[in-house]
Amino acid sequence: MTDIRQLQPTNVWQWFADICSIPHPTFHEHQLADFIINKVNTDGQKFGLTIEKDSVGNLLIQKPASCGMEQHAPVAIQAHYDMVAQKGTNSVHNFETDPIETMIKDGWVWANDTTLGADNGIGLAMALAVAFSDDIAHPPLRLIITSEEEVGMGGVQGLSSDWLQVPYLLNLDSEDSGELFIGCAGGRDITFSKTYQSQPLDLTKQPDLTKQTLDLTKQPDLTKQTLLTLKVSGLQGGHSGIDIHKGVANANLLLGRVLSVAYQTAPFGLVSLHGGTLRNVITREALALLVGNKQQLQTIVDQECEIIKNELQFSEENLSIELTETDIEIDVQSHQQTELTVLSTQDSKHVIDLLNAIPNGVIRMSDSFVGVVETSLSLGVLRLDQGELSVKSLMRSLGESQKDALAHKIQALADLADVSVAFSADYPGWLPDPNSYLLQLGQRIMQDYFGHAPKIQVIHAGLECGFLKAKAPNTDMISFGPNIRSAHSPKERVEIDSVAQNFAVLLEFLQALPKMA
């Protein structure tokens, strides 16, 4: 079988196929929104559906209770309809115009060298399958479909609390089947920036890299300078929250490490840096354009490459670190001719030192939840162009006080390094409620369905439940979903059997909700 529309349950997979056929990366969800609105206004009439769209692109679909469940407590099913846009090095996919190409392999649905969008398209498909049905028992129903979740959670931030006036909410944005999620981390964006003086690069006459450089003992041999590209690639990448504790290598950090070691022996001038595209993705590829002595640097880079490959031989078996000569007429970012500028060796060292000093990875594990990360940082985006440096990280923490404490440390680092730092896009965590009725109900449902008690989880990622709970503190919430692996990377995939399992669990939840008091 190659057509995902033939998978079971067909109503879920047909919706997911439709979702994949319509481009919907973050900030470009309008085509998918229009499709859903049109379906509700045409096919949805016979199911009693109504729909409205707010000013930030969120959708609210309402459906009356099925026969016999009119007196049961209303429930909201919540999912987001944007997706992360990441593709492999050789992919020519355009996320704004091209459909996602799906394939079935070994019991999983994959995309063709791009993100699949199962995060959160498969949850959305399950919700829509319930709405567009006449044979599923459910109480009065609200589908809350949010926009811009993957970058800044703009949709849920703009959501009206009036939409959340229900006693229960089922979030379908989790990625481990048979588990119930009752809490999540909050987050905060961090952006380091600085403008360095740079000079036009003209290799027909050697750049004066000694300009503004105080350490004259570390000057390169300017008669043997070459424009070079140092590239780190082949990493597996992943989700900057869920995968932060798994030993997944970050290309930005490896690039900084190799640059630092190389500089100690053969100083050079940095022309540009380019790594990553999103804060919430562990960077798979990064490169530096530099002016230096090829012969000296090649030996050092090769040696450091072997050391790093040995360290990461089990976690990053496809790691590649290459130093190559570069055509000055080609911009490594846009593949177009461009004017290049180069930093002095002193400023180049300053950039490299900053890159190596920024914390990354797990900062602290939780005392309250065994095996759960409490606080972390991930350096997602690195840019240096025309002397303008920008380094973007994402901070996550279960608690607000821990998040604030880490922000103070980051500010201190920025002050010592004489760079600017800005904090933005703060969003709250979702604190667990051990007395949750949905938790007790979910434990009973999953015990009966799977034959064992579900694992109760607190996820180190930003579920929208943090904002939802802040807007509706009295609404009982829980999150669950099928097995999704390598979300936010071109290896993203969703397990077919687990989709059927979690759809069945969703239907059990809907039938088991109590009558209103």
Short mmCIF file of C-alpha atoms in Angstrom, two decimals:
data_model
loop_
_atom_site.label_atom_id
_atom_site.label_comp_id
_atom_site.label_asym_id
_atom_site.label_seq_id
_atom_site.Cartn_x
_atom_site.Cartn_y
_atom_site.Cartn_z
CA MET A 1 0.00 0.00 0.00
CA THR A 2 1.33 3.44 -0.93
CA ASP A 3 -1.75 5.66 -0.53
CA ILE A 4 -2.21 6.89 3.04
CA ARG A 5 -5.91 7.48 2.32
CA GLN A 6 -6.38 3.69 2.46
CA LEU A 7 -4.99 3.39 5.99
CA GLN A 8 -7.22 2.74 8.99
CA PRO A 9 -9.13 4.57 10.34
CA THR A 10 -9.83 5.95 6.87
CA ASN A 11 -11.68 9.07 8.07
CA VAL A 12 -8.55 10.18 9.98
CA TRP A 13 -6.07 9.39 7.20
CA GLN A 14 -8.20 10.99 4.51
CA TRP A 15 -8.16 14.20 6.50
CA PHE A 16 -4.41 13.93 7.04
CA ALA A 17 -3.89 13.39 3.31
CA ASP A 18 -5.91 16.54 2.62
CA ILE A 19 -3.85 18.47 5.18
CA CYS A 20 -0.59 17.27 3.58
CA SER A 21 -1.82 18.33 0.15
CA ILE A 22 -2.15 21.98 1.20
CA PRO A 23 0.96 24.03 2.10
CA HIS A 24 0.75 25.23 5.73
CA PRO A 25 4.11 26.21 7.24
CA THR A 26 3.91 28.68 10.12
CA PHE A 27 2.72 32.13 8.95
CA HIS A 28 1.41 30.57 5.71
CA GLU A 29 -1.58 28.61 6.99
CA HIS A 30 -4.26 30.60 5.15
CA GLN A 31 -4.78 28.04 2.36
CA LEU A 32 -5.46 25.28 4.88
CA ALA A 33 -7.73 27.57 6.91
CA ASP A 34 -9.74 28.40 3.78
CA PHE A 35 -10.02 24.69 2.95
CA ILE A 36 -11.38 23.82 6.41
CA ILE A 37 -13.80 26.75 6.40
CA ASN A 38 -15.12 25.74 2.98
CA LYS A 39 -15.56 22.12 4.09
CA VAL A 40 -17.53 23.21 7.17
CA ASN A 41 -19.73 25.55 5.12
CA THR A 42 -20.52 22.83 2.58
CA ASP A 43 -20.12 19.24 3.81
CA GLY A 44 -20.32 20.25 7.46
CA GLN A 45 -23.89 21.51 7.27
CA LYS A 46 -25.35 18.02 7.58
CA PHE A 47 -23.40 17.48 10.81
CA GLY A 48 -24.64 20.73 12.34
CA LEU A 49 -21.22 22.34 12.23
CA THR A 50 -20.59 26.06 12.53
CA ILE A 51 -17.24 27.81 12.18
CA GLU A 52 -15.68 31.15 12.96
CA LYS A 53 -12.20 32.60 12.44
CA ASP A 54 -10.59 35.22 14.66
CA SER A 55 -8.18 38.02 13.77
CA VAL A 56 -5.03 35.88 14.23
CA GLY A 57 -6.24 32.91 12.20
CA ASN A 58 -7.60 30.61 14.93
CA LEU A 59 -10.64 28.53 14.01
CA LEU A 60 -13.54 27.49 16.24
CA ILE A 61 -15.78 24.68 15.01
CA GLN A 62 -18.84 23.86 17.12
CA LYS A 63 -20.98 20.76 16.88
CA PRO A 64 -24.10 19.79 18.84
CA ALA A 65 -24.02 16.69 21.01
CA SER A 66 -24.82 13.37 19.41
CA CYS A 67 -28.18 11.81 20.17
CA GLY A 68 -28.48 10.88 23.84
CA MET A 69 -25.48 12.92 25.05
CA GLU A 70 -27.07 16.37 25.13
CA GLN A 71 -26.80 16.55 28.93
CA HIS A 72 -23.17 15.54 29.10
CA ALA A 73 -20.47 18.09 29.88
CA PRO A 74 -19.14 19.98 26.83
CA VAL A 75 -15.57 19.31 25.73
CA ALA A 76 -13.03 21.08 23.55
CA ILE A 77 -10.60 19.22 21.30
CA GLN A 78 -7.57 21.36 20.56
CA ALA A 79 -4.82 21.14 17.92
CA HIS A 80 -2.74 23.57 15.85
CA TYR A 81 -2.68 23.63 12.06
CA ASP A 82 0.73 25.07 11.18
CA MET A 83 3.84 22.91 10.69
CA VAL A 84 7.62 23.24 10.96
CA ALA A 85 9.30 23.66 7.56
CA GLN A 86 12.56 21.71 7.45
CA LYS A 87 14.07 19.81 4.52
CA GLY A 88 17.13 17.79 3.65
CA THR A 89 20.20 19.31 2.07
CA ASN A 90 19.35 18.06 -1.41
CA SER A 91 15.61 18.68 -1.27
CA VAL A 92 14.12 21.33 -3.58
CA HIS A 93 10.77 21.34 -1.75
CA ASN A 94 9.04 24.73 -1.42
CA PHE A 95 6.89 24.64 1.72
CA GLU A 96 4.82 27.65 0.61
CA THR A 97 3.74 26.10 -2.69
CA ASP A 98 4.37 22.34 -2.69
CA PRO A 99 2.31 19.58 -1.05
CA ILE A 100 4.00 17.22 1.36
CA GLU A 101 4.92 13.97 -0.40
CA THR A 102 4.04 11.09 1.91
CA MET A 103 5.30 7.51 1.88
CA ILE A 104 4.65 4.37 3.92
CA LYS A 105 7.63 2.48 5.27
CA ASP A 106 7.86 -0.23 7.93
CA GLY A 107 4.61 0.70 9.64
CA TRP A 108 5.26 4.45 9.64
CA VAL A 109 4.24 7.35 7.43
CA TRP A 110 7.16 9.56 6.34
CA ALA A 111 7.64 12.53 4.05
CA ASN A 112 10.09 12.72 1.15
CA ASP A 113 13.14 14.32 2.83
CA THR A 114 11.05 17.00 4.54
CA THR A 115 9.15 17.41 7.74
CA LEU A 116 5.86 15.52 7.57
CA GLY A 117 3.66 17.84 9.61
CA ALA A 118 2.28 15.02 11.75
CA ASP A 119 3.09 17.58 14.43
CA ASN A 120 0.23 18.54 14.68
CA GLY A 121 -1.53 17.58 11.46
CA ILE A 122 -2.39 14.09 12.68
CA GLY A 123 -4.02 15.51 15.83
CA LEU A 124 -5.95 17.95 13.66
CA ALA A 125 -7.03 15.08 11.41
CA MET A 126 -8.38 13.12 14.40
CA ALA A 127 -10.33 16.16 15.60
CA LEU A 128 -11.83 16.82 12.15
CA ALA A 129 -12.72 13.13 11.75
CA VAL A 130 -14.86 13.42 14.89
CA ALA A 131 -16.50 16.65 13.70
CA PHE A 132 -17.36 15.27 10.25
CA SER A 133 -19.03 12.10 11.51
CA ASP A 134 -22.53 10.92 12.27
CA ASP A 135 -21.66 7.66 14.05
CA ILE A 136 -19.39 8.85 16.90
CA ALA A 137 -20.91 9.45 20.34
CA HIS A 138 -19.83 12.75 21.85
CA PRO A 139 -21.09 15.57 24.12
CA PRO A 140 -21.42 19.18 22.89
CA LEU A 141 -18.17 19.69 21.02
CA ARG A 142 -15.76 22.52 20.27
CA LEU A 143 -12.76 22.16 17.99
CA ILE A 144 -10.21 24.85 18.75
CA ILE A 145 -7.68 24.98 15.89
CA THR A 146 -4.84 27.41 16.51
CA SER A 147 -2.39 29.13 14.17
CA GLU A 148 1.33 29.98 14.42
CA GLU A 149 2.07 27.48 17.20
CA GLU A 150 5.50 26.46 16.01
CA VAL A 151 7.00 29.97 16.03
CA GLY A 152 6.03 32.02 19.06
CA MET A 153 2.58 30.50 19.71
CA GLY A 154 0.99 33.61 18.25
CA GLY A 155 -2.37 31.95 17.65
CA VAL A 156 -3.06 30.76 21.17
CA GLN A 157 -1.79 34.03 22.61
CA GLY A 158 -4.49 35.87 20.65
CA LEU A 159 -7.20 33.32 21.44
CA SER A 160 -10.32 34.66 23.13
CA SER A 161 -11.01 33.13 26.53
CA ASP A 162 -14.68 33.01 25.48
CA TRP A 163 -13.81 30.07 23.24
CA LEU A 164 -12.56 28.16 26.28
CA GLN A 165 -15.72 28.22 28.38
CA VAL A 166 -15.89 24.44 28.71
CA PRO A 167 -15.10 22.21 31.71
CA TYR A 168 -12.82 19.84 29.76
CA LEU A 169 -10.19 20.16 27.03
CA LEU A 170 -8.34 17.40 25.18
CA ASN A 171 -5.09 18.55 23.56
CA LEU A 172 -3.90 16.26 20.72
CA ASP A 173 -0.35 17.59 20.37
CA SER A 174 1.63 14.88 22.19
CA GLU A 175 3.95 12.40 20.53
CA ASP A 176 4.17 9.25 22.67
CA SER A 177 1.39 6.70 22.43
CA GLY A 178 0.03 5.23 25.65
CA GLU A 179 1.17 8.19 27.71
CA LEU A 180 -0.77 11.03 29.30
CA PHE A 181 0.75 14.49 29.48
CA ILE A 182 -0.29 16.71 32.37
CA GLY A 183 2.32 19.49 32.24
CA CYS A 184 4.79 21.22 29.94
CA ALA A 185 7.67 23.66 29.94
CA GLY A 186 7.37 27.36 29.25
CA GLY A 187 9.82 29.18 27.03
CA ARG A 188 11.56 32.45 26.21
CA ASP A 189 13.47 33.56 23.12
CA ILE A 190 17.01 34.91 23.47
CA THR A 191 18.75 36.96 20.77
CA PHE A 192 22.39 38.06 21.00
CA SER A 193 23.47 40.73 18.53
CA LYS A 194 26.43 42.96 17.73
CA THR A 195 27.67 44.99 14.78
CA TYR A 196 31.37 44.59 13.96
CA GLN A 197 33.48 46.75 11.70
CA SER A 198 34.26 44.80 8.55
CA GLN A 199 36.16 45.60 5.38
CA PRO A 200 35.39 44.64 1.77
CA LEU A 201 36.99 41.38 0.74
CA ASP A 202 39.21 41.57 -2.33
CA LEU A 203 41.57 38.62 -2.65
CA THR A 204 43.36 40.25 -5.58
CA LYS A 205 44.97 42.35 -2.88
CA GLN A 206 45.21 40.88 0.58
CA PRO A 207 42.86 42.28 3.22
CA ASP A 208 44.56 44.03 6.13
CA LEU A 209 43.43 41.67 8.84
CA THR A 210 45.79 43.35 11.31
CA LYS A 211 43.59 46.43 11.37
CA GLN A 212 42.04 46.95 14.81
CA THR A 213 43.91 43.88 16.06
CA LEU A 214 45.89 44.24 19.27
CA ASP A 215 47.61 40.86 19.43
CA LEU A 216 50.27 41.20 16.75
CA THR A 217 51.85 37.88 17.70
CA LYS A 218 48.83 36.06 16.22
CA GLN A 219 48.72 37.61 12.78
CA PRO A 220 48.21 35.22 9.86
CA ASP A 221 50.56 35.09 6.89
CA LEU A 222 48.65 37.48 4.61
CA THR A 223 50.52 36.27 1.54
CA LYS A 224 48.84 32.86 1.70
CA GLN A 225 45.20 33.73 2.35
CA THR A 226 42.38 31.81 0.70
CA LEU A 227 38.60 32.14 0.89
CA LEU A 228 37.48 28.94 2.62
CA THR A 229 34.24 27.26 3.68
CA LEU A 230 34.13 25.22 6.88
CA LYS A 231 30.96 23.12 6.87
CA VAL A 232 29.41 20.87 9.51
CA SER A 233 26.66 18.62 8.14
CA GLY A 234 25.08 15.16 8.31
CA LEU A 235 23.61 15.55 11.79
CA GLN A 236 20.23 14.06 12.67
CA GLY A 237 18.78 17.19 14.30
CA GLY A 238 15.53 17.09 16.22
CA HIS A 239 13.18 18.95 18.53
CA SER A 240 15.00 21.43 20.75
CA GLY A 241 12.90 20.47 23.76
CA ILE A 242 11.91 16.83 23.49
CA ASP A 243 15.32 15.74 22.16
CA ILE A 244 17.57 18.11 24.13
CA HIS A 245 18.68 15.40 26.59
CA LYS A 246 19.34 12.70 23.97
CA GLY A 247 22.90 13.65 23.02
CA VAL A 248 21.85 14.99 19.63
CA ALA A 249 24.70 17.16 18.33
CA ASN A 250 24.13 20.82 17.41
CA ALA A 251 25.92 21.92 14.23
CA ASN A 252 26.25 25.51 15.47
CA LEU A 253 28.18 24.31 18.51
CA LEU A 254 30.40 21.93 16.57
CA LEU A 255 31.21 24.72 14.13
CA GLY A 256 32.19 26.99 17.01
CA ARG A 257 34.36 24.29 18.54
CA VAL A 258 36.29 23.62 15.33
CA LEU A 259 36.72 27.33 14.63
CA SER A 260 38.09 27.87 18.14
CA VAL A 261 40.64 25.07 17.91
CA ALA A 262 41.73 26.15 14.42
CA TYR A 263 42.11 29.80 15.43
CA GLN A 264 44.53 28.96 18.22
CA THR A 265 47.08 27.71 15.69
CA ALA A 266 46.25 29.60 12.50
CA PRO A 267 44.26 32.83 13.11
CA PHE A 268 41.87 33.87 10.35
CA GLY A 269 39.22 36.44 9.48
CA LEU A 270 35.54 35.53 9.53
CA VAL A 271 33.46 36.50 6.50
CA SER A 272 30.10 34.95 7.38
CA LEU A 273 28.35 32.35 9.55
CA HIS A 274 25.16 30.50 8.71
CA GLY A 275 23.52 27.80 10.83
CA GLY A 276 19.93 26.76 11.45
CA THR A 277 16.62 28.35 10.51
CA LEU A 278 14.42 27.97 13.60
CA ARG A 279 14.98 28.28 17.34
CA ASN A 280 12.94 25.16 18.15
CA VAL A 281 15.03 22.87 15.92
CA ILE A 282 18.40 21.35 16.87
CA THR A 283 20.60 22.56 14.02
CA ARG A 284 21.65 19.87 11.54
CA GLU A 285 23.99 21.95 9.37
CA ALA A 286 26.16 25.05 9.79
CA LEU A 287 28.98 26.69 7.87
CA ALA A 288 31.53 29.46 8.16
CA LEU A 289 33.10 31.45 5.34
CA LEU A 290 36.56 32.64 6.32
CA VAL A 291 39.86 33.98 5.01
CA GLY A 292 42.84 31.96 6.18
CA ASN A 293 45.80 29.77 5.34
CA LYS A 294 44.35 26.63 3.74
CA GLN A 295 47.39 24.43 4.37
CA GLN A 296 47.63 25.24 8.07
CA LEU A 297 43.91 25.09 8.71
CA GLN A 298 43.36 21.83 6.81
CA THR A 299 45.61 19.87 9.15
CA ILE A 300 43.93 21.25 12.25
CA VAL A 301 40.38 20.75 10.94
CA ASP A 302 41.12 17.16 9.91
CA GLN A 303 42.54 16.36 13.34
CA GLU A 304 39.61 17.91 15.19
CA CYS A 305 37.15 16.18 12.86
CA GLU A 306 38.56 12.78 13.79
CA ILE A 307 38.34 13.63 17.50
CA ILE A 308 34.70 14.72 17.25
CA LYS A 309 33.72 11.78 15.06
CA ASN A 310 35.19 9.42 17.63
CA GLU A 311 33.24 11.15 20.42
CA LEU A 312 29.96 11.01 18.49
CA GLN A 313 30.43 7.72 16.65
CA PHE A 314 27.25 6.19 18.12
CA SER A 315 24.94 9.23 18.09
CA GLU A 316 26.00 11.00 14.86
CA GLU A 317 27.35 8.39 12.49
CA ASN A 318 26.82 10.58 9.40
CA LEU A 319 28.68 13.61 10.75
CA SER A 320 30.78 15.47 8.18
CA ILE A 321 33.22 18.36 8.81
CA GLU A 322 34.81 19.70 5.64
CA LEU A 323 37.15 22.58 4.79
CA THR A 324 37.09 23.59 1.14
CA GLU A 325 38.22 26.47 -1.05
CA THR A 326 35.35 28.73 -2.13
CA ASP A 327 34.61 30.78 -5.21
CA ILE A 328 34.43 34.39 -4.03
CA GLU A 329 31.60 35.14 -6.46
CA ILE A 330 29.23 32.71 -4.78
CA ASP A 331 27.28 33.62 -1.66
CA VAL A 332 26.96 30.38 0.34
CA GLN A 333 23.55 31.45 1.67
CA SER A 334 21.72 32.64 -1.44
CA HIS A 335 23.94 31.10 -4.14
CA GLN A 336 24.07 34.51 -5.81
CA GLN A 337 26.92 36.91 -6.44
CA THR A 338 27.39 39.24 -3.50
CA GLU A 339 29.88 41.62 -1.94
CA LEU A 340 31.69 39.96 0.92
CA THR A 341 33.30 41.63 3.90
CA VAL A 342 35.74 40.23 6.44
CA LEU A 343 36.24 40.84 10.17
CA SER A 344 39.61 41.50 11.76
CA THR A 345 41.21 38.55 13.48
CA GLN A 346 40.51 40.12 16.86
CA ASP A 347 36.80 40.54 16.14
CA SER A 348 36.72 37.06 14.60
CA LYS A 349 38.05 35.66 17.87
CA HIS A 350 35.44 37.62 19.79
CA VAL A 351 32.64 36.06 17.72
CA ILE A 352 34.08 32.57 18.14
CA ASP A 353 34.55 33.02 21.90
CA LEU A 354 30.94 34.18 22.26
CA LEU A 355 29.67 31.21 20.26
CA ASN A 356 31.58 28.83 22.54
CA ALA A 357 30.51 30.59 25.75
CA ILE A 358 26.73 30.55 25.21
CA PRO A 359 25.20 27.75 27.32
CA ASN A 360 23.46 24.97 25.43
CA GLY A 361 21.70 21.74 26.31
CA VAL A 362 20.30 20.56 29.62
CA ILE A 363 20.83 23.10 32.39
CA ARG A 364 19.08 21.14 35.12
CA MET A 365 16.95 18.03 35.55
CA SER A 366 13.70 18.18 37.50
CA ASP A 367 13.63 17.17 41.17
CA SER A 368 9.88 16.54 41.02
CA PHE A 369 9.67 14.36 37.90
CA VAL A 370 12.31 11.68 37.41
CA GLY A 371 13.95 11.79 33.98
CA VAL A 372 12.31 15.08 33.02
CA VAL A 373 14.39 18.09 32.01
CA GLU A 374 13.62 21.13 34.14
CA THR A 375 15.56 23.84 32.29
CA SER A 376 17.41 23.91 28.96
CA LEU A 377 18.80 26.12 26.22
CA SER A 378 19.18 25.41 22.51
CA LEU A 379 21.17 27.59 20.10
CA GLY A 380 19.01 27.36 17.00
CA VAL A 381 20.03 30.12 14.58
CA LEU A 382 23.46 31.59 13.84
CA ARG A 383 24.11 34.44 11.39
CA LEU A 384 27.06 36.70 10.57
CA ASP A 385 26.78 38.78 7.43
CA GLN A 386 28.36 42.13 6.51
CA GLY A 387 29.60 42.42 10.10
CA GLU A 388 26.11 41.92 11.61
CA LEU A 389 26.03 39.08 14.15
CA SER A 390 22.82 37.46 15.38
CA VAL A 391 22.64 34.37 17.62
CA LYS A 392 19.18 33.05 18.52
CA SER A 393 18.50 30.57 21.31
CA LEU A 394 15.36 29.18 22.94
CA MET A 395 15.15 28.80 26.71
CA ARG A 396 12.71 26.30 28.21
CA SER A 397 11.80 25.66 31.84
CA LEU A 398 9.01 24.07 33.86
CA GLY A 399 9.07 26.96 36.34
CA GLU A 400 9.04 30.72 35.93
CA SER A 401 11.63 31.35 38.65
CA GLN A 402 14.14 29.01 37.00
CA LYS A 403 13.53 30.73 33.68
CA ASP A 404 14.14 34.13 35.23
CA ALA A 405 17.32 32.93 36.97
CA LEU A 406 18.75 31.63 33.71
CA ALA A 407 17.84 34.89 31.97
CA HIS A 408 19.90 36.78 34.58
CA LYS A 409 22.90 34.56 33.80
CA ILE A 410 22.47 35.14 30.08
CA GLN A 411 22.32 38.90 30.66
CA ALA A 412 25.52 38.71 32.70
CA LEU A 413 27.25 36.79 29.90
CA ALA A 414 26.13 39.38 27.35
CA ASP A 415 27.41 42.22 29.54
CA LEU A 416 30.81 40.54 29.96
CA ALA A 417 31.02 39.83 26.22
CA ASP A 418 29.95 43.40 25.34
CA VAL A 419 27.09 42.25 23.11
CA SER A 420 23.41 43.14 23.16
CA VAL A 421 20.86 40.57 24.29
CA ALA A 422 17.08 40.71 23.96
CA PHE A 423 14.45 38.46 25.56
CA SER A 424 11.09 38.01 23.86
CA ALA A 425 8.14 35.69 23.09
CA ASP A 426 7.79 34.50 26.67
CA TYR A 427 5.17 31.83 27.20
CA PRO A 428 4.07 30.08 30.40
CA GLY A 429 4.43 26.47 31.40
CA TRP A 430 1.55 24.20 32.34
CA LEU A 431 1.79 23.07 35.96
CA PRO A 432 0.52 19.51 36.62
CA ASP A 433 -2.71 18.96 38.56
CA PRO A 434 -2.58 15.59 40.33
CA ASN A 435 -6.32 15.88 41.17
CA SER A 436 -7.39 16.25 37.53
CA TYR A 437 -10.56 14.33 36.65
CA LEU A 438 -9.31 13.88 33.08
CA LEU A 439 -6.12 12.34 34.46
CA GLN A 440 -8.07 9.77 36.47
CA LEU A 441 -10.39 9.08 33.54
CA GLY A 442 -7.47 8.79 31.11
CA GLN A 443 -5.65 6.34 33.36
CA ARG A 444 -8.73 4.13 33.44
CA ILE A 445 -9.32 4.33 29.68
CA MET A 446 -5.70 3.56 28.77
CA GLN A 447 -5.44 0.79 31.35
CA ASP A 448 -8.44 -0.92 29.74
CA TYR A 449 -7.32 -0.25 26.15
CA PHE A 450 -3.58 -0.96 26.33
CA GLY A 451 -3.68 -3.48 29.16
CA HIS A 452 -1.29 -1.49 31.35
CA ALA A 453 -1.26 1.79 33.21
CA PRO A 454 -0.23 4.78 31.09
CA LYS A 455 2.95 6.65 31.85
CA ILE A 456 2.19 10.08 33.26
CA GLN A 457 4.44 12.67 31.67
CA VAL A 458 5.52 16.26 31.90
CA ILE A 459 6.94 17.27 28.52
CA HIS A 460 9.95 19.54 28.03
CA ALA A 461 8.34 21.40 25.18
CA GLY A 462 5.87 24.21 24.75
CA LEU A 463 2.38 22.82 24.55
CA GLU A 464 -0.33 25.39 24.04
CA CYS A 465 -1.89 24.18 27.29
CA GLY A 466 0.31 26.68 29.13
CA PHE A 467 -1.48 29.62 27.50
CA LEU A 468 -4.84 27.81 27.52
CA LYS A 469 -4.63 27.17 31.25
CA ALA A 470 -3.70 30.80 31.90
CA LYS A 471 -6.79 31.92 29.95
CA ALA A 472 -9.10 29.26 31.44
CA PRO A 473 -7.75 28.25 34.87
CA ASN A 474 -10.85 26.23 35.73
CA THR A 475 -10.80 24.10 32.59
CA ASP A 476 -9.46 20.59 33.18
CA MET A 477 -6.90 19.67 30.48
CA ILE A 478 -4.91 16.68 29.34
CA SER A 479 -2.78 15.88 26.29
CA PHE A 480 -2.12 12.66 24.37
CA GLY A 481 -1.32 11.49 20.84
CA PRO A 482 0.26 8.83 18.60
CA ASN A 483 3.94 8.01 18.27
CA ILE A 484 5.74 10.74 16.32
CA ARG A 485 9.50 10.56 15.98
CA SER A 486 12.10 13.16 14.90
CA ALA A 487 9.56 15.98 14.79
CA HIS A 488 10.94 19.23 13.35
CA SER A 489 13.38 17.32 11.14
CA PRO A 490 13.25 15.68 7.68
CA LYS A 491 13.13 12.31 9.46
CA GLU A 492 9.77 13.08 11.05
CA ARG A 493 7.39 10.13 10.93
CA VAL A 494 4.19 8.91 12.59
CA GLU A 495 3.42 5.30 13.51
CA ILE A 496 0.33 4.01 11.71
CA ASP A 497 -0.95 1.60 14.39
CA SER A 498 -0.59 4.22 17.12
CA VAL A 499 -2.83 6.62 15.19
CA ALA A 500 -5.64 4.05 15.26
CA GLN A 501 -4.99 3.39 18.95
CA ASN A 502 -5.10 7.03 19.98
CA PHE A 503 -8.15 7.76 17.87
CA ALA A 504 -9.89 4.95 19.73
CA VAL A 505 -8.75 6.46 23.04
CA LEU A 506 -10.12 9.85 21.94
CA LEU A 507 -13.51 8.30 21.20
CA GLU A 508 -13.50 6.62 24.63
CA PHE A 509 -12.81 9.98 26.29
CA LEU A 510 -15.74 11.57 24.45
CA GLN A 511 -18.17 8.83 25.46
CA ALA A 512 -17.03 8.71 29.09
CA LEU A 513 -17.33 12.37 30.02
CA PRO A 514 -19.92 12.82 32.78
CA LYS A 515 -23.30 14.48 32.68
CA MET A 516 -23.48 18.09 33.78
CA ALA A 517 -24.34 18.59 37.44
#
